[in-house]
mmCIF file of C-alpha atoms in Angstrom:
data_model
loop_
_atom_site.group_PDB
_atom_site.id
_atom_site.type_symbol
_atom_site.label_atom_id
_atom_site.label_comp_id
_atom_site.label_asym_id
_atom_site.label_seq_id
_atom_site.Cartn_x
_atom_site.Cartn_y
_atom_site.Cartn_z
ATOM 1 C CA SER A 26 -10.493 62.547 105.466
ATOM 2 C CA GLN A 27 -10.336 59.875 102.768
ATOM 3 C CA LYS A 28 -8.473 56.756 103.584
ATOM 4 C CA ILE A 29 -7.643 53.347 102.390
ATOM 5 C CA GLU A 30 -6.055 50.863 104.865
ATOM 6 C CA GLN A 31 -4.754 47.210 104.172
ATOM 7 C CA ASN A 32 -4.808 45.009 107.160
ATOM 8 C CA SER A 33 -1.305 44.249 108.243
ATOM 9 C CA GLU A 34 1.865 45.366 106.559
ATOM 10 C CA ALA A 35 3.031 41.921 106.637
ATOM 11 C CA LEU A 36 1.357 38.383 106.770
ATOM 12 C CA ASN A 37 2.883 35.101 107.163
ATOM 13 C CA ILE A 38 1.066 31.941 106.437
ATOM 14 C CA GLN A 39 1.823 28.324 105.863
ATOM 15 C CA GLU A 40 1.801 26.735 102.514
ATOM 16 C CA GLY A 41 -1.512 25.132 101.648
ATOM 17 C CA LYS A 42 -3.581 27.342 103.814
ATOM 18 C CA THR A 43 -5.856 30.189 102.535
ATOM 19 C CA ALA A 44 -4.487 33.735 102.825
ATOM 20 C CA THR A 45 -7.176 36.495 103.507
ATOM 21 C CA LEU A 46 -6.060 40.159 102.711
ATOM 22 C CA THR A 47 -8.297 43.177 103.842
ATOM 23 C CA CYS A 48 -8.943 46.324 102.183
ATOM 24 C CA ASN A 49 -11.012 48.837 104.162
ATOM 25 C CA TYR A 50 -11.889 52.385 103.026
ATOM 26 C CA THR A 51 -13.586 55.326 104.418
ATOM 27 C CA ASN A 52 -15.151 58.508 102.613
ATOM 28 C CA TYR A 53 -14.975 56.917 99.436
ATOM 29 C CA SER A 54 -17.808 55.420 97.094
ATOM 30 C CA PRO A 55 -15.872 53.455 94.675
ATOM 31 C CA ALA A 56 -17.406 52.415 91.495
ATOM 32 C CA TYR A 57 -14.707 49.659 91.096
ATOM 33 C CA LEU A 58 -11.959 48.166 93.131
ATOM 34 C CA GLN A 59 -8.977 46.232 91.774
ATOM 35 C CA TRP A 60 -6.388 43.959 93.304
ATOM 36 C CA TYR A 61 -2.724 43.920 92.114
ATOM 37 C CA ARG A 62 0.420 41.948 92.996
ATOM 38 C CA GLN A 63 3.787 43.549 93.249
ATOM 39 C CA ASP A 64 7.217 41.835 93.259
ATOM 40 C CA PRO A 65 10.287 43.391 94.577
ATOM 41 C CA GLY A 66 11.786 45.598 91.772
ATOM 42 C CA ARG A 67 8.655 45.068 89.493
ATOM 43 C CA GLY A 68 5.749 47.199 88.753
ATOM 44 C CA PRO A 69 2.344 46.215 90.085
ATOM 45 C CA VAL A 70 0.456 43.425 87.904
ATOM 46 C CA PHE A 71 -3.284 43.340 87.645
ATOM 47 C CA LEU A 72 -5.197 40.412 89.303
ATOM 48 C CA LEU A 73 -8.815 41.085 89.782
ATOM 49 C CA LEU A 74 -11.503 43.794 89.360
ATOM 50 C CA ILE A 75 -14.800 43.970 91.193
ATOM 51 C CA ARG A 76 -17.705 46.222 90.568
ATOM 52 C CA GLU A 77 -19.726 47.959 93.150
ATOM 53 C CA ASN A 78 -22.829 45.884 92.251
ATOM 54 C CA GLU A 79 -20.900 42.569 92.552
ATOM 55 C CA LYS A 80 -20.393 40.694 95.711
ATOM 56 C CA GLU A 81 -17.770 38.263 94.691
ATOM 57 C CA LYS A 82 -15.331 37.454 91.798
ATOM 58 C CA ARG A 83 -13.248 34.468 91.240
ATOM 59 C CA LYS A 84 -10.325 33.695 89.230
ATOM 60 C CA GLU A 85 -8.510 30.202 89.753
ATOM 61 C CA ARG A 86 -7.073 30.195 93.331
ATOM 62 C CA LEU A 87 -8.137 33.960 93.807
ATOM 63 C CA LYS A 88 -11.311 35.201 95.197
ATOM 64 C CA VAL A 89 -12.378 38.967 95.924
ATOM 65 C CA THR A 90 -15.403 40.086 97.593
ATOM 66 C CA PHE A 91 -16.606 43.750 97.851
ATOM 67 C CA ASP A 92 -19.006 44.879 100.735
ATOM 68 C CA THR A 93 -20.056 48.508 100.016
ATOM 69 C CA THR A 94 -21.833 48.650 103.317
ATOM 70 C CA LEU A 95 -18.955 47.650 105.313
ATOM 71 C CA LYS A 96 -16.688 49.531 103.170
ATOM 72 C CA GLN A 97 -14.436 46.515 102.646
ATOM 73 C CA SER A 98 -12.930 44.043 100.251
ATOM 74 C CA LEU A 99 -11.345 40.818 101.315
ATOM 75 C CA PHE A 100 -8.830 39.091 99.078
ATOM 76 C CA HIS A 101 -8.380 35.376 99.230
ATOM 77 C CA ILE A 102 -5.723 33.024 97.949
ATOM 78 C CA THR A 103 -6.483 29.409 98.358
ATOM 79 C CA ALA A 104 -3.933 26.728 98.598
ATOM 80 C CA SER A 105 -1.321 29.177 98.886
ATOM 81 C CA GLN A 106 2.172 28.338 97.633
ATOM 82 C CA PRO A 107 5.700 30.094 98.254
ATOM 83 C CA ALA A 108 5.243 31.431 94.656
ATOM 84 C CA ASP A 109 2.415 33.606 95.924
ATOM 85 C CA SER A 110 4.786 35.407 98.129
ATOM 86 C CA ALA A 111 4.530 39.256 97.116
ATOM 87 C CA THR A 112 3.040 42.556 98.080
ATOM 88 C CA TYR A 113 -0.633 42.806 97.209
ATOM 89 C CA LEU A 114 -2.217 46.139 96.596
ATOM 90 C CA CYS A 115 -5.889 47.112 96.386
ATOM 91 C CA ALA A 116 -6.910 50.171 94.373
ATOM 92 C CA LEU A 117 -10.416 52.097 94.559
ATOM 93 C CA CYS A 118 -11.568 53.790 91.390
ATOM 94 C CA THR A 119 -13.072 57.079 92.198
ATOM 95 C CA THR A 120 -15.564 58.977 89.943
ATOM 96 C CA SER A 121 -15.206 62.550 91.205
ATOM 97 C CA GLY A 122 -15.106 64.337 87.821
ATOM 98 C CA THR A 123 -12.909 61.612 86.177
ATOM 99 C CA TYR A 124 -11.946 58.009 86.931
ATOM 100 C CA LYS A 125 -8.773 57.919 89.231
ATOM 101 C CA TYR A 126 -7.413 54.968 90.961
ATOM 102 C CA ILE A 127 -6.161 55.247 94.701
ATOM 103 C CA PHE A 128 -4.050 52.622 95.862
ATOM 104 C CA GLY A 129 -3.760 51.209 99.332
ATOM 105 C CA THR A 130 -0.253 50.837 101.073
ATOM 106 C CA GLY A 131 -0.140 47.066 100.431
ATOM 107 C CA THR A 132 0.245 43.960 102.332
ATOM 108 C CA ARG A 133 3.372 41.756 102.215
ATOM 109 C CA LEU A 134 2.446 38.212 102.096
ATOM 110 C CA LYS A 135 5.004 35.403 102.845
ATOM 111 C CA VAL A 136 4.013 31.898 102.269
ATOM 112 C CA LEU A 137 6.109 29.662 104.130
ATOM 113 C CA ALA A 138 7.048 26.185 102.988
ATOM 114 C CA ASP B 24 7.615 41.645 74.228
ATOM 115 C CA THR B 25 7.680 44.434 76.901
ATOM 116 C CA ALA B 26 3.915 45.851 77.076
ATOM 117 C CA VAL B 27 4.866 49.000 79.044
ATOM 118 C CA SER B 28 8.657 49.879 78.925
ATOM 119 C CA GLN B 29 10.318 52.808 80.910
ATOM 120 C CA THR B 30 13.889 54.166 80.584
ATOM 121 C CA PRO B 31 16.219 54.548 82.283
ATOM 122 C CA LYS B 32 15.565 51.944 84.898
ATOM 123 C CA TYR B 33 17.952 53.641 87.290
ATOM 124 C CA LEU B 34 18.625 57.501 87.540
ATOM 125 C CA VAL B 35 21.202 58.916 90.189
ATOM 126 C CA THR B 36 21.715 62.516 90.052
ATOM 127 C CA GLN B 37 22.569 65.770 91.733
ATOM 128 C CA MET B 38 20.170 68.004 93.376
ATOM 129 C CA GLY B 39 19.240 70.980 91.084
ATOM 130 C CA ASN B 40 19.695 69.012 87.889
ATOM 131 C CA ASP B 41 16.829 68.449 85.250
ATOM 132 C CA LYS B 42 16.296 64.836 84.135
ATOM 133 C CA SER B 43 13.587 63.154 81.906
ATOM 134 C CA ILE B 44 12.084 59.587 82.177
ATOM 135 C CA LYS B 45 10.524 58.099 78.919
ATOM 136 C CA CYS B 46 7.696 55.511 78.686
ATOM 137 C CA GLU B 47 6.264 53.563 75.741
ATOM 138 C CA GLN B 48 3.605 51.148 75.386
ATOM 139 C CA ASN B 49 2.809 48.741 72.595
ATOM 140 C CA LEU B 50 -0.603 47.577 74.041
ATOM 141 C CA GLY B 51 -2.524 50.271 71.538
ATOM 142 C CA HIS B 52 -4.044 51.850 74.907
ATOM 143 C CA ASP B 53 -5.515 55.245 74.951
ATOM 144 C CA THR B 54 -4.724 56.149 78.337
ATOM 145 C CA MET B 55 -1.482 56.481 80.244
ATOM 146 C CA TYR B 56 -0.460 57.423 83.561
ATOM 147 C CA TRP B 57 2.559 58.389 85.898
ATOM 148 C CA TYR B 58 2.633 57.299 89.430
ATOM 149 C CA LYS B 59 5.112 57.977 92.208
ATOM 150 C CA GLN B 60 5.896 55.206 94.824
ATOM 151 C CA ASP B 61 7.693 56.443 97.918
ATOM 152 C CA SER B 62 10.025 54.685 100.387
ATOM 153 C CA LYS B 63 6.970 53.309 102.277
ATOM 154 C CA LYS B 64 5.547 51.667 98.999
ATOM 155 C CA PHE B 65 2.640 54.259 98.788
ATOM 156 C CA LEU B 66 1.672 54.300 95.062
ATOM 157 C CA LYS B 67 0.287 57.894 94.225
ATOM 158 C CA ILE B 68 -1.234 59.131 90.944
ATOM 159 C CA MET B 69 0.725 62.227 89.317
ATOM 160 C CA PHE B 70 -0.888 62.399 85.936
ATOM 161 C CA SER B 71 -2.983 60.785 83.334
ATOM 162 C CA TYR B 72 -3.348 61.466 79.626
ATOM 163 C CA ASN B 73 -6.037 60.066 77.259
ATOM 164 C CA ASN B 74 -5.196 60.376 73.468
ATOM 165 C CA LYS B 75 -2.408 62.766 74.241
ATOM 166 C CA GLU B 76 -4.727 64.987 76.199
ATOM 167 C CA LEU B 77 -3.953 65.847 79.960
ATOM 168 C CA ILE B 78 -6.857 64.415 82.183
ATOM 169 C CA ILE B 79 -5.461 64.135 85.591
ATOM 170 C CA ASN B 80 -2.923 66.542 87.008
ATOM 171 C CA GLU B 81 -2.595 65.774 90.909
ATOM 172 C CA THR B 82 -1.026 68.239 93.379
ATOM 173 C CA VAL B 83 2.333 67.910 91.724
ATOM 174 C CA PRO B 84 5.049 70.786 91.949
ATOM 175 C CA ASN B 85 5.046 72.549 88.445
ATOM 176 C CA ARG B 86 8.751 71.217 88.317
ATOM 177 C CA PHE B 87 7.165 68.191 86.807
ATOM 178 C CA SER B 88 5.971 68.405 83.252
ATOM 179 C CA PRO B 89 4.529 65.310 81.175
ATOM 180 C CA LYS B 90 4.514 65.203 77.551
ATOM 181 C CA SER B 91 2.701 63.040 75.162
ATOM 182 C CA PRO B 92 3.980 63.111 71.656
ATOM 183 C CA ASP B 93 1.618 60.361 70.841
ATOM 184 C CA LYS B 94 -0.747 58.227 72.428
ATOM 185 C CA ALA B 95 1.796 55.317 72.787
ATOM 186 C CA HIS B 96 4.422 57.457 74.557
ATOM 187 C CA LEU B 97 4.300 59.569 77.808
ATOM 188 C CA ASN B 98 7.468 61.202 79.004
ATOM 189 C CA LEU B 99 8.236 62.893 82.424
ATOM 190 C CA HIS B 100 10.480 65.892 82.727
ATOM 191 C CA ILE B 101 11.521 67.032 86.051
ATOM 192 C CA ASN B 102 13.241 70.446 86.659
ATOM 193 C CA SER B 103 15.470 71.517 89.401
ATOM 194 C CA LEU B 104 15.453 68.181 91.319
ATOM 195 C CA GLU B 105 15.003 68.096 95.062
ATOM 196 C CA LEU B 106 15.973 65.505 97.628
ATOM 197 C CA GLY B 107 12.009 64.715 98.224
ATOM 198 C CA ASP B 108 11.908 63.644 94.540
ATOM 199 C CA SER B 109 13.831 60.456 95.399
ATOM 200 C CA ALA B 110 11.265 57.636 94.696
ATOM 201 C CA VAL B 111 10.324 54.891 92.126
ATOM 202 C CA TYR B 112 8.327 56.343 89.265
ATOM 203 C CA PHE B 113 6.071 54.172 87.553
ATOM 204 C CA CYS B 114 4.347 54.461 84.038
ATOM 205 C CA ALA B 115 1.029 52.723 83.371
ATOM 206 C CA SER B 116 -1.424 52.423 80.645
ATOM 207 C CA SER B 117 -4.975 51.236 80.415
ATOM 208 C CA GLN B 118 -7.518 50.689 77.364
ATOM 209 C CA ASP B 119 -9.273 53.928 78.078
ATOM 210 C CA LEU B 120 -10.746 56.195 80.709
ATOM 211 C CA THR B 121 -13.594 54.150 81.776
ATOM 212 C CA GLY B 122 -12.947 52.995 85.485
ATOM 213 C CA GLY B 123 -13.232 49.100 84.966
ATOM 214 C CA GLN B 124 -10.026 48.828 82.954
ATOM 215 C CA PRO B 125 -6.858 47.035 84.424
ATOM 216 C CA GLN B 126 -3.678 49.146 84.545
ATOM 217 C CA HIS B 127 -0.579 47.751 82.915
ATOM 218 C CA PHE B 128 2.536 48.974 84.797
ATOM 219 C CA GLY B 129 6.214 49.281 83.495
ATOM 220 C CA ASP B 130 8.815 48.080 86.082
ATOM 221 C CA GLY B 131 9.648 51.609 87.116
ATOM 222 C CA THR B 132 12.393 54.048 87.174
ATOM 223 C CA ARG B 133 14.386 54.526 90.486
ATOM 224 C CA LEU B 134 15.315 58.063 90.918
ATOM 225 C CA SER B 135 17.960 58.926 93.556
ATOM 226 C CA ILE B 136 18.861 62.415 94.265
ATOM 227 C CA LEU B 137 22.191 63.018 95.964
#
């Protein structure tokens, strides 16, 4: 069966460290993968997109990698700050007929001051 | 200026009632979506429309009926509400149907069935 798993439900790290979040999938061949941030009581906010033929994408303190062999994406936040505390969602774009995004269950990140 | 706005923000109603949620986007996007986020925070697509035409219709009870009067609006009507319909419903939009487009989400409608 098709599955998307994000590593831990919750991740606590110390301010200034690098947070690494994992998104693993099975039985998909995604053309695109996106990462979103969701704060309590708010809708998800788009952060980064990576294509299947790209290995890495960066935006300021954020970095995403995409390994289609391992069926895994890693999302890194360097020099993390308490304001980075939120839930982070990965979303795979499938192309069976039409483009459709399947979301993972999210990882709740807490950056401790 | 809110890009994707949903109304109402909260909806508390009795089982068996019919209710509607409205969504509007001012981004000029062609494609709009409805998602359901359950108590475990799992976000699942329900419908997508492109230029007022239904594109994706996931396995959703036919008590849920989306309507797109124009490409800036996508409403969701729910008949005969059931306890299991309690969730947060998110509207989203994207530039078009091509897979590489970011989705812009509203802040959700929290539906509680008593």
